[in-house]
Short mmCIF file of C-alpha atoms in Angstrom, two decimals:
data_model
loop_
_atom_site.label_atom_id
_atom_site.label_comp_id
_atom_site.label_asym_id
_atom_site.label_seq_id
_atom_site.Cartn_x
_atom_site.Cartn_y
_atom_site.Cartn_z
CA MET J 1 -71.62 -46.44 76.53
CA ALA J 2 -70.18 -45.22 73.25
CA THR J 3 -67.58 -42.60 73.97
CA ALA J 4 -66.65 -40.37 71.08
CA THR J 5 -62.95 -39.84 71.78
CA LYS J 6 -61.72 -36.62 70.30
CA ASP J 7 -58.90 -37.30 67.92
CA VAL J 8 -55.64 -36.10 69.37
CA SER J 9 -52.28 -36.90 67.80
CA LEU J 10 -49.93 -39.30 69.53
CA ASN J 11 -47.27 -36.62 69.92
CA LYS J 12 -49.72 -34.29 71.63
CA LYS J 13 -50.67 -37.03 74.09
CA VAL J 14 -47.05 -37.95 74.75
CA SER J 15 -46.12 -34.32 75.35
CA GLN J 16 -48.97 -34.06 77.85
CA PHE J 17 -47.62 -37.07 79.76
CA PHE J 18 -44.13 -35.58 79.47
CA TRP J 19 -44.87 -32.20 81.07
CA ARG J 20 -47.34 -33.54 83.58
CA SER J 21 -45.01 -36.26 84.83
CA TRP J 22 -42.42 -33.57 85.46
CA ALA J 23 -45.05 -31.64 87.44
CA ILE J 24 -46.06 -34.71 89.45
CA GLN J 25 -44.50 -33.51 92.73
CA ALA J 26 -46.18 -30.09 92.85
CA SER J 27 -48.52 -31.26 95.61
CA TRP J 28 -46.36 -33.91 97.31
CA ASN J 29 -47.94 -34.52 100.71
CA TYR J 30 -47.54 -36.84 103.66
CA GLU J 31 -50.78 -38.69 103.22
CA ARG J 32 -50.89 -39.93 99.63
CA GLN J 33 -47.65 -38.36 98.33
CA MET J 34 -48.02 -37.81 94.56
CA ASN J 35 -51.70 -38.72 94.29
CA MET J 36 -52.93 -35.37 92.95
CA GLY J 37 -49.93 -35.19 90.65
CA PHE J 38 -50.91 -38.48 89.07
CA LEU J 39 -54.51 -37.35 88.70
CA TYR J 40 -53.26 -34.15 87.05
CA GLY J 41 -51.40 -36.29 84.53
CA MET J 42 -54.57 -38.26 83.76
CA VAL J 43 -56.87 -35.23 83.45
CA PRO J 44 -56.50 -34.65 79.65
CA THR J 45 -57.18 -38.35 78.96
CA LEU J 46 -60.16 -38.56 81.31
CA ASP J 47 -61.68 -35.31 80.06
CA ARG J 48 -61.39 -36.60 76.48
CA LEU J 49 -63.01 -39.91 77.39
CA TYR J 50 -65.94 -38.45 79.32
CA PRO J 51 -66.65 -35.10 77.65
CA ASP J 52 -70.36 -34.85 78.37
CA GLU J 53 -71.02 -33.99 82.00
CA SER J 54 -74.75 -33.56 81.37
CA ASP J 55 -75.02 -37.30 80.73
CA PRO J 56 -75.41 -38.82 84.22
CA LYS J 57 -73.77 -42.07 83.12
CA GLN J 58 -70.67 -40.29 81.82
CA LEU J 59 -70.56 -38.01 84.83
CA ALA J 60 -70.58 -40.98 87.19
CA ALA J 61 -67.86 -42.72 85.17
CA LYS J 62 -65.78 -39.54 85.18
CA LYS J 63 -66.08 -39.09 88.95
CA GLU J 64 -65.12 -42.70 89.47
CA ALA J 65 -62.08 -42.33 87.20
CA TYR J 66 -60.98 -39.11 88.93
CA HIS J 67 -61.28 -40.83 92.31
CA ARG J 68 -59.34 -43.83 91.05
CA HIS J 69 -56.29 -41.69 90.37
CA MET J 70 -56.41 -39.92 93.73
CA ALA J 71 -54.91 -43.05 95.35
CA PHE J 72 -51.47 -43.11 97.00
CA TYR J 73 -48.75 -42.85 94.39
CA ASN J 74 -45.02 -42.22 94.57
CA CYS J 75 -42.44 -42.68 91.83
CA THR J 76 -39.56 -40.86 90.14
CA PRO J 77 -41.06 -38.21 87.79
CA GLN J 78 -39.12 -39.37 84.74
CA THR J 79 -40.16 -43.02 85.04
CA SER J 80 -43.68 -41.97 86.08
CA ALA J 81 -44.17 -40.91 82.46
CA PHE J 82 -44.26 -44.62 81.60
CA VAL J 83 -46.91 -45.33 84.24
CA LEU J 84 -48.96 -42.30 83.11
CA GLY J 85 -48.89 -43.47 79.49
CA LEU J 86 -49.79 -47.02 80.44
CA ALA J 87 -52.60 -45.96 82.80
CA ALA J 88 -53.98 -43.64 80.10
CA SER J 89 -54.06 -46.49 77.58
CA MET J 90 -55.85 -48.64 80.15
CA GLU J 91 -58.42 -45.91 80.81
CA GLU J 92 -59.06 -45.67 77.07
CA GLU J 93 -59.55 -49.45 76.79
CA TYR J 94 -61.83 -49.39 79.81
CA ALA J 95 -63.99 -46.59 78.38
CA LYS J 96 -64.27 -48.54 75.10
CA ASP J 97 -65.33 -51.75 76.79
CA PRO J 98 -66.52 -51.15 80.38
CA GLU J 99 -68.20 -54.57 80.54
CA ASN J 100 -65.09 -56.69 80.11
CA PHE J 101 -62.38 -54.50 81.59
CA ASP J 102 -61.85 -54.51 85.33
CA PRO J 103 -61.01 -50.92 86.35
CA ASP J 104 -59.31 -52.17 89.53
CA SER J 105 -56.55 -53.49 87.29
CA ILE J 106 -55.49 -49.89 86.57
CA ASN J 107 -54.49 -49.12 90.15
CA ALA J 108 -53.09 -52.65 90.56
CA VAL J 109 -50.73 -51.98 87.63
CA LYS J 110 -49.77 -48.55 88.99
CA THR J 111 -48.96 -49.94 92.43
CA SER J 112 -46.99 -52.86 90.99
CA LEU J 113 -44.84 -50.54 88.91
CA MET J 114 -44.12 -47.72 91.32
CA GLY J 115 -41.74 -49.69 93.56
CA PRO J 116 -39.42 -51.01 90.85
CA LEU J 117 -39.61 -47.87 88.70
CA SER J 118 -38.81 -45.51 91.55
CA GLY J 119 -35.99 -47.80 92.64
CA ILE J 120 -34.49 -47.67 89.16
CA GLY J 121 -35.34 -44.00 88.61
CA ASP J 122 -33.96 -42.69 91.89
CA SER J 123 -30.73 -44.63 91.71
CA PHE J 124 -30.19 -43.54 88.10
CA PHE J 125 -31.08 -39.84 88.38
CA GLN J 126 -30.25 -39.05 92.02
CA GLY J 127 -27.59 -41.67 92.62
CA THR J 128 -25.73 -41.69 89.30
CA ILE J 129 -26.43 -38.73 87.00
CA ARG J 130 -26.53 -36.18 89.81
CA VAL J 131 -23.29 -37.40 91.35
CA ILE J 132 -21.43 -37.41 88.02
CA ALA J 133 -22.83 -34.03 86.94
CA PHE J 134 -22.13 -32.22 90.19
CA GLY J 135 -18.88 -34.02 90.89
CA LEU J 136 -17.55 -32.48 87.68
CA GLY J 137 -19.43 -29.23 88.27
CA VAL J 138 -17.98 -28.62 91.74
CA GLN J 139 -14.44 -29.22 90.50
CA LEU J 140 -14.82 -26.60 87.78
CA ALA J 141 -16.63 -24.18 90.11
CA GLN J 142 -13.80 -24.40 92.66
CA GLN J 143 -11.46 -23.18 89.92
CA GLY J 144 -13.86 -20.24 89.51
CA SER J 145 -15.31 -21.39 86.20
CA ILE J 146 -18.95 -20.62 85.40
CA MET J 147 -18.83 -23.72 83.19
CA GLY J 148 -19.18 -25.79 86.40
CA PRO J 149 -22.90 -25.30 86.99
CA ILE J 150 -23.61 -25.04 83.24
CA LEU J 151 -21.97 -28.37 82.49
CA ALA J 152 -23.67 -29.97 85.50
CA MET J 153 -27.07 -28.83 84.21
CA LEU J 154 -26.40 -30.09 80.68
CA ILE J 155 -25.41 -33.52 81.98
CA SER J 156 -28.57 -33.55 84.12
CA ILE J 157 -31.10 -32.29 81.56
CA VAL J 158 -30.31 -34.36 78.46
CA PRO J 159 -30.94 -37.87 79.91
CA SER J 160 -33.95 -36.58 81.82
CA VAL J 161 -35.64 -35.26 78.67
CA LEU J 162 -34.89 -38.36 76.60
CA ILE J 163 -36.00 -40.85 79.22
CA THR J 164 -39.23 -39.02 80.10
CA TRP J 165 -40.25 -38.70 76.44
CA PHE J 166 -39.60 -42.29 75.46
CA ALA J 167 -40.99 -43.69 78.72
CA ALA J 168 -44.29 -41.90 78.05
CA LYS J 169 -44.40 -43.04 74.44
CA ILE J 170 -43.51 -46.66 75.17
CA GLY J 171 -45.95 -46.83 78.08
CA TYR J 172 -48.85 -45.49 76.04
CA GLN J 173 -48.24 -47.38 72.80
CA GLY J 174 -47.15 -50.58 74.50
CA GLY J 175 -50.21 -50.43 76.72
CA HIS J 176 -52.57 -50.36 73.75
CA GLU J 177 -50.66 -53.02 71.86
CA TYR J 178 -50.63 -55.53 74.71
CA LEU J 179 -54.03 -54.70 76.13
CA SER J 180 -55.74 -55.52 72.84
CA LYS J 181 -53.91 -58.84 72.81
CA LEU J 182 -54.95 -59.47 76.40
CA GLN J 183 -58.61 -58.90 75.71
CA GLY J 184 -60.44 -62.18 75.43
CA GLY J 185 -59.19 -65.41 76.92
CA ASP J 186 -58.04 -65.46 80.50
CA LEU J 187 -54.84 -63.49 79.91
CA MET J 188 -56.32 -60.34 81.41
CA GLU J 189 -57.44 -62.27 84.45
CA LYS J 190 -53.94 -63.70 84.82
CA LEU J 191 -52.32 -60.27 84.50
CA MET J 192 -54.70 -58.93 87.13
CA TYR J 193 -53.76 -61.77 89.43
CA VAL J 194 -50.03 -61.08 89.02
CA CYS J 195 -50.49 -57.33 89.52
CA GLY J 196 -52.69 -57.95 92.54
CA ILE J 197 -49.97 -60.00 94.21
CA VAL J 198 -47.05 -57.76 93.24
CA GLY J 199 -49.01 -54.64 94.21
CA LEU J 200 -49.95 -55.95 97.63
CA MET J 201 -46.44 -57.17 98.33
CA SER J 202 -45.03 -53.79 97.30
CA VAL J 203 -47.39 -52.00 99.68
CA GLY J 204 -46.28 -54.43 102.40
CA GLY J 205 -42.69 -53.48 101.63
CA MET J 206 -43.58 -49.77 101.70
CA ILE J 207 -45.18 -50.13 105.14
CA ALA J 208 -41.86 -51.54 106.37
CA THR J 209 -39.67 -48.93 104.65
CA LEU J 210 -41.57 -45.63 104.31
CA ILE J 211 -43.17 -45.04 107.72
CA GLY J 212 -40.41 -45.73 110.24
CA ALA J 213 -42.36 -45.11 113.45
CA THR J 214 -40.57 -46.11 116.68
CA THR J 215 -41.14 -45.81 120.41
CA PRO J 216 -38.74 -44.10 122.83
CA LEU J 217 -40.28 -45.91 125.83
CA GLN J 218 -37.76 -47.17 128.39
CA PHE J 219 -38.14 -48.74 131.79
CA ALA J 220 -35.87 -49.52 134.71
CA ASP J 221 -33.40 -46.70 134.03
CA GLY J 222 -32.94 -47.55 130.40
CA THR J 223 -32.17 -51.23 130.89
CA VAL J 224 -35.51 -52.19 129.33
CA VAL J 225 -35.77 -50.52 125.94
CA ILE J 226 -39.15 -51.32 124.43
CA GLN J 227 -38.06 -50.64 120.86
CA ASP J 228 -35.24 -53.20 121.15
CA ILE J 229 -37.69 -55.80 122.43
CA LEU J 230 -40.11 -55.05 119.59
CA ASP J 231 -37.29 -55.20 117.04
CA GLY J 232 -36.30 -58.57 118.45
CA MET J 233 -39.81 -59.86 117.75
CA MET J 234 -40.66 -58.08 114.53
CA PRO J 235 -38.94 -54.98 113.13
CA GLN J 236 -41.27 -52.18 111.99
CA MET J 237 -44.06 -53.63 114.12
CA ILE J 238 -45.32 -50.16 115.08
CA SER J 239 -45.52 -49.04 111.45
CA LEU J 240 -47.55 -52.16 110.65
CA GLY J 241 -49.79 -51.54 113.66
CA LEU J 242 -50.41 -47.91 112.67
CA THR J 243 -51.34 -48.93 109.13
CA GLY J 244 -53.63 -51.62 110.49
CA LEU J 245 -55.28 -49.15 112.84
CA MET J 246 -55.88 -46.61 110.06
CA TYR J 247 -57.20 -49.39 107.79
CA TRP J 248 -59.62 -50.49 110.50
CA LEU J 249 -60.83 -46.91 111.05
CA ILE J 250 -61.39 -46.43 107.30
CA LYS J 251 -63.35 -49.71 107.22
CA LYS J 252 -65.42 -48.39 110.16
CA ASN J 253 -66.40 -45.53 107.84
CA VAL J 254 -64.86 -42.87 110.04
CA ASN J 255 -65.07 -39.54 108.19
CA THR J 256 -61.88 -38.87 106.21
CA GLY J 257 -61.47 -35.39 107.65
CA TRP J 258 -61.53 -36.82 111.15
CA LEU J 259 -58.94 -39.40 110.18
CA LEU J 260 -56.56 -36.63 109.17
CA VAL J 261 -57.22 -34.82 112.44
CA ILE J 262 -56.59 -38.08 114.31
CA ALA J 263 -53.28 -38.49 112.47
CA ILE J 264 -52.07 -34.95 113.21
CA VAL J 265 -53.35 -34.48 116.78
CA GLY J 266 -52.65 -38.12 117.66
CA GLY J 267 -49.09 -37.79 116.40
CA ILE J 268 -48.43 -34.67 118.47
CA ALA J 269 -50.08 -36.19 121.56
CA LEU J 270 -48.30 -39.54 121.32
CA SER J 271 -45.00 -37.78 120.76
CA ALA J 272 -45.53 -35.44 123.73
CA ALA J 273 -46.47 -38.43 125.91
CA GLY J 274 -43.19 -40.07 124.92
CA ILE J 275 -44.91 -43.07 123.34
CA LEU J 276 -44.03 -42.60 119.68
CA ALA J 277 -41.11 -41.08 117.83
CA MET M 1 -28.85 -2.24 95.28
CA ASN M 2 -31.85 -1.72 97.48
CA THR M 3 -32.12 -4.45 100.16
CA PHE M 4 -35.80 -4.99 99.41
CA ILE M 5 -35.15 -5.67 95.74
CA SER M 6 -32.21 -7.97 96.55
CA ALA M 7 -34.38 -9.88 99.04
CA VAL M 8 -37.12 -10.34 96.44
CA LEU M 9 -34.62 -11.43 93.77
CA VAL M 10 -32.94 -13.97 96.05
CA GLY M 11 -36.37 -15.19 97.15
CA LEU M 12 -37.33 -15.74 93.51
CA VAL M 13 -34.17 -17.79 92.96
CA GLY M 14 -35.45 -19.93 95.83
CA VAL M 15 -38.87 -20.28 94.17
CA PHE M 16 -37.22 -21.24 90.88
CA CYS M 17 -35.06 -23.90 92.54
CA MET M 18 -38.04 -25.29 94.47
CA TRP M 19 -40.16 -25.45 91.32
CA ASP M 20 -37.38 -27.42 89.61
CA SER M 21 -38.36 -30.49 91.62
CA ARG M 22 -42.08 -29.60 91.78
CA LEU M 23 -42.74 -28.77 88.11
CA LEU M 24 -39.67 -29.88 86.14
CA GLY M 25 -39.13 -33.40 87.44
CA ARG M 26 -36.00 -32.41 89.37
CA LEU M 27 -33.70 -31.41 86.52
CA ASN M 28 -31.16 -30.50 89.25
CA PHE M 29 -31.61 -26.75 89.24
CA GLU M 30 -32.51 -27.56 92.83
CA GLN M 31 -28.87 -27.99 93.83
CA PRO M 32 -26.78 -25.68 96.04
CA LEU M 33 -24.24 -25.07 93.26
CA VAL M 34 -26.86 -23.86 90.79
CA GLY M 35 -28.92 -21.88 93.32
CA ALA M 36 -25.88 -20.09 94.75
CA THR M 37 -24.52 -19.29 91.30
CA LEU M 38 -27.88 -17.80 90.26
CA VAL M 39 -27.84 -15.64 93.39
CA GLY M 40 -24.32 -14.48 92.52
CA LEU M 41 -25.47 -13.68 88.98
CA LEU M 42 -28.44 -11.59 90.15
CA LEU M 43 -26.49 -9.75 92.87
CA GLY M 44 -23.60 -9.08 90.52
CA ASP M 45 -20.94 -11.24 92.19
CA VAL M 46 -20.65 -14.51 90.25
CA PRO M 47 -17.26 -15.62 91.70
CA THR M 48 -18.61 -15.46 95.28
CA GLY M 49 -21.78 -17.31 94.27
CA LEU M 50 -19.69 -20.02 92.62
CA ALA M 51 -17.38 -20.38 95.64
CA VAL M 52 -20.23 -20.64 98.16
CA GLY M 53 -22.16 -22.96 95.85
CA ALA M 54 -19.20 -25.31 95.46
CA ALA M 55 -18.63 -25.39 99.24
CA VAL M 56 -22.26 -26.15 100.09
CA GLU M 57 -22.59 -28.63 97.22
CA LEU M 58 -19.67 -30.62 98.62
CA VAL M 59 -21.41 -30.84 101.99
CA SER M 60 -24.67 -31.95 100.45
CA MET M 61 -23.18 -34.56 98.10
CA GLY M 62 -24.24 -38.03 99.05
CA LEU M 63 -27.45 -36.89 100.70
CA VAL M 64 -30.10 -38.62 98.61
CA GLN M 65 -33.68 -38.00 99.57
CA VAL M 66 -35.36 -41.29 100.34
CA GLY M 67 -38.99 -41.73 101.29
CA ALA M 68 -40.74 -39.28 103.56
CA ALA M 69 -37.66 -38.19 105.50
CA VAL M 70 -36.83 -34.49 105.28
CA PRO M 71 -33.05 -34.07 104.95
CA PRO M 72 -31.24 -30.91 106.08
CA ASP M 73 -32.15 -28.42 103.38
CA MET M 74 -28.84 -27.64 101.74
CA VAL M 75 -30.38 -25.87 98.74
CA LEU M 76 -32.15 -23.30 100.87
CA GLY M 77 -29.00 -22.97 103.00
CA GLY M 78 -26.83 -22.52 99.91
CA ILE M 79 -29.03 -19.78 98.48
CA VAL M 80 -29.11 -17.79 101.72
CA ALA M 81 -25.40 -18.31 102.34
CA ALA M 82 -24.59 -17.05 98.83
CA ALA M 83 -26.75 -13.98 99.39
CA PHE M 84 -24.97 -13.16 102.66
CA ALA M 85 -21.55 -13.71 101.15
CA CYS M 86 -22.39 -11.42 98.21
CA LEU M 87 -24.02 -8.69 100.31
CA THR M 88 -21.75 -8.60 103.36
CA ASP M 89 -18.34 -9.94 102.28
CA ALA M 90 -18.64 -12.78 104.80
CA SER M 91 -16.55 -15.84 103.96
CA ALA M 92 -18.26 -18.92 102.56
CA GLU M 93 -17.90 -20.72 105.93
CA THR M 94 -19.36 -17.86 107.99
CA ALA M 95 -22.20 -17.44 105.50
CA MET M 96 -23.06 -21.14 105.85
CA THR M 97 -23.27 -20.87 109.62
CA ILE M 98 -25.57 -17.86 109.33
CA ALA M 99 -27.76 -19.80 106.89
CA ILE M 100 -28.50 -22.70 109.26
CA PRO M 101 -31.51 -21.19 111.12
CA VAL M 102 -33.01 -20.25 107.76
CA ALA M 103 -32.75 -23.85 106.58
CA VAL M 104 -34.37 -24.97 109.85
CA LEU M 105 -37.29 -22.57 109.37
CA GLY M 106 -37.66 -23.80 105.78
CA GLN M 107 -37.84 -27.38 107.02
CA LEU M 108 -40.46 -26.57 109.65
CA LEU M 109 -42.55 -24.81 107.00
CA GLY M 110 -42.04 -27.86 104.80
CA ILE M 111 -43.56 -30.18 107.40
CA VAL M 112 -46.53 -27.87 107.96
CA PHE M 113 -47.16 -27.27 104.24
CA ARG M 114 -46.92 -30.95 103.29
CA SER M 115 -49.55 -31.60 105.99
CA ILE M 116 -51.74 -28.78 104.67
CA ILE M 117 -51.57 -30.30 101.20
CA ALA M 118 -52.64 -33.64 102.72
CA ALA M 119 -55.76 -31.79 103.90
CA LEU M 120 -56.19 -30.25 100.43
CA THR M 121 -56.27 -33.79 99.05
CA HIS M 122 -59.54 -34.22 100.94
CA VAL M 123 -60.84 -30.95 99.52
CA ALA M 124 -60.08 -32.33 96.06
CA ASP M 125 -61.86 -35.60 96.95
CA SER M 126 -65.07 -33.80 97.80
CA ALA M 127 -64.72 -31.49 94.79
CA ILE M 128 -64.75 -34.59 92.59
CA ASP M 129 -67.87 -35.84 94.40
CA ASN M 130 -69.54 -32.54 93.55
CA GLY M 131 -68.46 -32.73 89.91
CA LYS M 132 -66.06 -29.79 90.27
CA PHE M 133 -63.22 -31.42 88.37
CA LYS M 134 -61.26 -28.23 87.71
CA THR M 135 -61.19 -27.38 91.42
CA ALA M 136 -59.84 -30.86 92.11
CA TYR M 137 -56.81 -30.68 89.88
CA ARG M 138 -56.16 -27.02 90.69
CA MET M 139 -55.40 -28.19 94.22
CA HIS M 140 -52.38 -29.79 92.62
CA ILE M 141 -51.15 -27.38 90.03
CA CYS M 142 -52.12 -24.07 91.71
CA ALA M 143 -52.38 -24.64 95.45
CA GLY M 144 -49.56 -27.19 95.61
CA SER M 145 -47.01 -25.23 93.58
CA GLY M 146 -48.08 -22.04 95.36
CA LEU M 147 -47.51 -23.43 98.84
CA TYR M 148 -44.15 -24.89 97.86
CA ALA M 149 -43.13 -21.49 96.46
CA VAL M 150 -44.06 -19.72 99.72
CA MET M 151 -42.15 -22.38 101.65
CA TYR M 152 -38.89 -21.21 100.05
CA PHE M 153 -39.66 -17.56 99.37
CA LEU M 154 -40.73 -16.59 102.88
CA PRO M 155 -37.69 -17.68 104.91
CA ILE M 156 -35.23 -16.45 102.27
CA PHE M 157 -36.94 -13.07 101.92
CA LEU M 158 -37.15 -12.59 105.70
CA ALA M 159 -33.53 -13.57 106.21
CA VAL M 160 -32.17 -11.23 103.56
CA PHE M 161 -34.53 -8.29 104.16
CA VAL M 162 -34.88 -8.28 107.95
CA GLY M 163 -31.92 -10.41 108.98
CA THR M 164 -31.35 -13.83 110.42
CA ASP M 165 -32.03 -12.61 113.98
CA LEU M 166 -35.74 -12.50 113.17
CA VAL M 167 -35.60 -15.95 111.57
CA GLN M 168 -33.81 -17.30 114.64
CA ALA M 169 -36.48 -15.72 116.86
CA ILE M 170 -39.25 -17.40 114.84
CA VAL M 171 -37.49 -20.75 115.05
CA ASN M 172 -37.10 -20.29 118.82
CA MET M 173 -40.81 -19.54 119.15
CA VAL M 174 -41.77 -22.96 117.81
CA PRO M 175 -41.76 -25.26 120.86
CA GLU M 176 -39.83 -28.47 120.48
CA TRP M 177 -42.79 -30.69 121.39
CA LEU M 178 -44.64 -29.27 118.39
CA SER M 179 -41.94 -29.88 115.83
CA THR M 180 -41.08 -33.38 117.07
CA GLY M 181 -44.80 -34.11 117.41
CA LEU M 182 -45.52 -33.06 113.84
CA ASN M 183 -42.77 -35.39 112.75
CA VAL M 184 -44.70 -38.30 114.29
CA SER M 185 -47.91 -37.00 112.68
CA THR M 186 -46.30 -37.23 109.26
CA LYS M 187 -45.56 -40.89 109.89
CA ILE M 188 -49.17 -41.60 110.86
CA MET M 189 -50.34 -39.72 107.76
CA THR M 190 -48.15 -41.94 105.60
CA ALA M 191 -49.71 -44.98 107.29
CA TYR M 192 -53.14 -43.49 106.54
CA GLY M 193 -52.30 -42.99 102.85
CA LEU M 194 -51.08 -46.57 102.52
CA ALA M 195 -54.17 -47.86 104.37
CA LEU M 196 -56.41 -45.96 101.93
CA LEU M 197 -54.58 -47.59 99.03
CA LEU M 198 -55.07 -50.99 100.65
CA THR M 199 -58.84 -50.54 100.90
CA MET M 200 -58.85 -50.48 97.09
CA MET M 201 -56.46 -53.38 96.65
CA ILE M 202 -57.20 -56.06 99.22
CA LYS M 203 -59.34 -58.82 97.75
CA LYS M 204 -60.57 -61.97 99.35
CA GLY M 205 -57.75 -64.40 99.98
CA MET M 206 -55.01 -61.98 98.91
CA THR M 207 -54.13 -60.53 102.33
CA PRO M 208 -51.25 -62.96 103.02
CA PHE M 209 -49.31 -61.42 100.14
CA LEU M 210 -49.40 -58.06 101.89
CA PHE M 211 -47.78 -59.65 104.93
CA ILE M 212 -45.24 -61.57 102.87
CA GLY M 213 -44.15 -58.24 101.37
CA PHE M 214 -43.99 -56.60 104.78
CA LEU M 215 -42.07 -59.46 106.38
CA LEU M 216 -39.52 -59.61 103.57
CA ALA M 217 -38.79 -55.91 103.93
CA ALA M 218 -38.95 -55.83 107.74
CA TYR M 219 -36.90 -58.93 108.63
CA LEU M 220 -34.57 -59.16 105.64
CA ASN M 221 -34.22 -55.41 104.99
CA LEU M 222 -35.08 -55.97 101.33
CA SER M 223 -35.91 -52.90 99.26
CA VAL M 224 -39.34 -52.45 97.68
CA ILE M 225 -37.86 -53.25 94.27
CA ALA M 226 -36.59 -56.62 95.57
CA VAL M 227 -39.97 -57.33 97.17
CA ALA M 228 -41.75 -56.56 93.88
CA LEU M 229 -39.46 -58.88 91.91
CA ILE M 230 -40.00 -61.71 94.39
CA GLY M 231 -43.70 -60.93 94.04
CA VAL M 232 -43.55 -61.50 90.29
CA CYS M 233 -41.93 -64.92 90.82
CA LEU M 234 -44.44 -65.90 93.52
CA ALA M 235 -47.33 -64.75 91.35
CA VAL M 236 -46.16 -66.90 88.44
CA VAL M 237 -45.90 -69.92 90.73
CA PHE M 238 -49.36 -69.37 92.22
CA MET M 239 -50.81 -68.71 88.79
CA GLY M 240 -49.88 -72.28 87.94
CA PHE M 241 -52.03 -73.54 90.82
CA LYS M 242 -54.87 -71.18 90.14
CA PHE M 243 -55.30 -71.44 86.41
CA ASN M 244 -53.92 -74.83 85.38
CA GLY M 245 -56.37 -77.53 84.46
CA SER M 246 -59.41 -75.75 85.78
CA HIS M 247 -59.86 -74.18 82.38
CA ALA M 248 -61.06 -77.29 80.67
CA ALA M 249 -64.10 -76.80 82.86
CA ALA M 250 -64.18 -73.03 82.64
CA GLY M 251 -67.07 -71.49 84.48
CA VAL M 252 -67.49 -74.44 86.80
CA ASP M 253 -64.42 -73.89 88.87
CA SER M 254 -63.30 -70.44 87.84
CA ASP M 255 -63.77 -68.98 91.30
CA TYR M 256 -61.45 -71.50 92.87
CA ASP M 257 -58.67 -69.88 94.83
CA PRO M 258 -56.15 -72.00 96.69
CA LEU M 259 -55.60 -69.23 99.22
CA GLU M 260 -59.22 -68.46 99.76
CA ASP M 261 -60.07 -68.23 103.41
CA ASP M 262 -63.54 -67.73 104.74
CA GLU M 263 -63.28 -64.24 106.12
CA ASP M 264 -66.35 -62.02 105.67
#
């Protein structure tokens, strides 16, 4: 499939990643967190790659690509610009050479990067910059100076702008540079293997850290606390069980709408019954 | 100034602060100090806005939002407290106490709206199936930002225009089993989202790595970043087993996987 990519300057592309990574949280939700935000960031690239919706082949490829980027995603907006740029370069390589490029590698790379990049991003922006900026800002504001909030905003905005811009640029350009080197040979296969492992292990880590479901069940006047027993065997066992249950239901082809209803109604029912908290 | 206009103005400050993290990558306009100062600016009493903002900011310092947990909403509280301090001459401390039910209502709305958006994700899924690509991403940029705006505007507007008594009454109307129950629902929804991701990622023979990641985080309390770095090391080690030597006879043995088990 020869895709005639419209020529768009690098700066235009980078500025699209820039603004759209900032807007990545606009539909943050409990189920897949920033999934639609990531898709929104990919839309210009995907629309350029598959411009002709009357061609059934292109339409199918476009639907598949849109679906691909609706997967669970969560990462600091500023560092997400890097992932957006990289994923866009991968989509472009895939559209050029759909025979030899495994599209699963795109989500594998995204999932591998989101853990480390949000760890770095959150501790830098929320843990460091914010504390410095508002530590100074509050001091000045207490003395009644309007410079307090103004200074705090300046300290916050400058690094944010710089990091987002260069992260997007490096992700996009670096992606193309390395991907062309990876084509041919088994390097791509090796990269896929590494990303597959790192991605799966990250999701395992997220199951243990993001869900945090517990049980308030107690027996014999509070001397037998079920959660303590479970923690003694395996901490976060309930979170793992819930994920396993949902995975099994998805594999059973239960309608996705029903699954959401199960999650909401089931949560309220289990909480009211005193089984989950 | 007319109460209605003040209520709208303060509500819009709330929308602006909320959109900071939704549309501007959290540049930190969404901080009590900035929100309260903006309220002071619009209501013509900057010193009061600054004082309330500094007080609330101090309380909120150190609260970093991690994961799906919803922390006490200090930004919303700060905005409402600043409005009360400017409009009624209440002290910063009194204004903060008055602001608490408003922050609670904002948080309840937050849980409900973040669940609604989870449902909208499914609307976007089926829009893509039908080839309606614009509808799909508008769920994000229009519906998402819109709902988040309402989430801040509504409680702030009600509190300033009608008074906190009404807000308190609304909060009292929500039964406790519902709000604690929804909290559990959000956890199951997160499990669902991760399970969906797994259906795309799990390949034959790779499942043990998922459990290694889980066990490292669960038993050793390692962060996801630590788990990912260990993953890179493990992957390099296993790559040695998987790819070494077998390449002389490429094609013959290329499907060999030391971890392959015979599931399916």
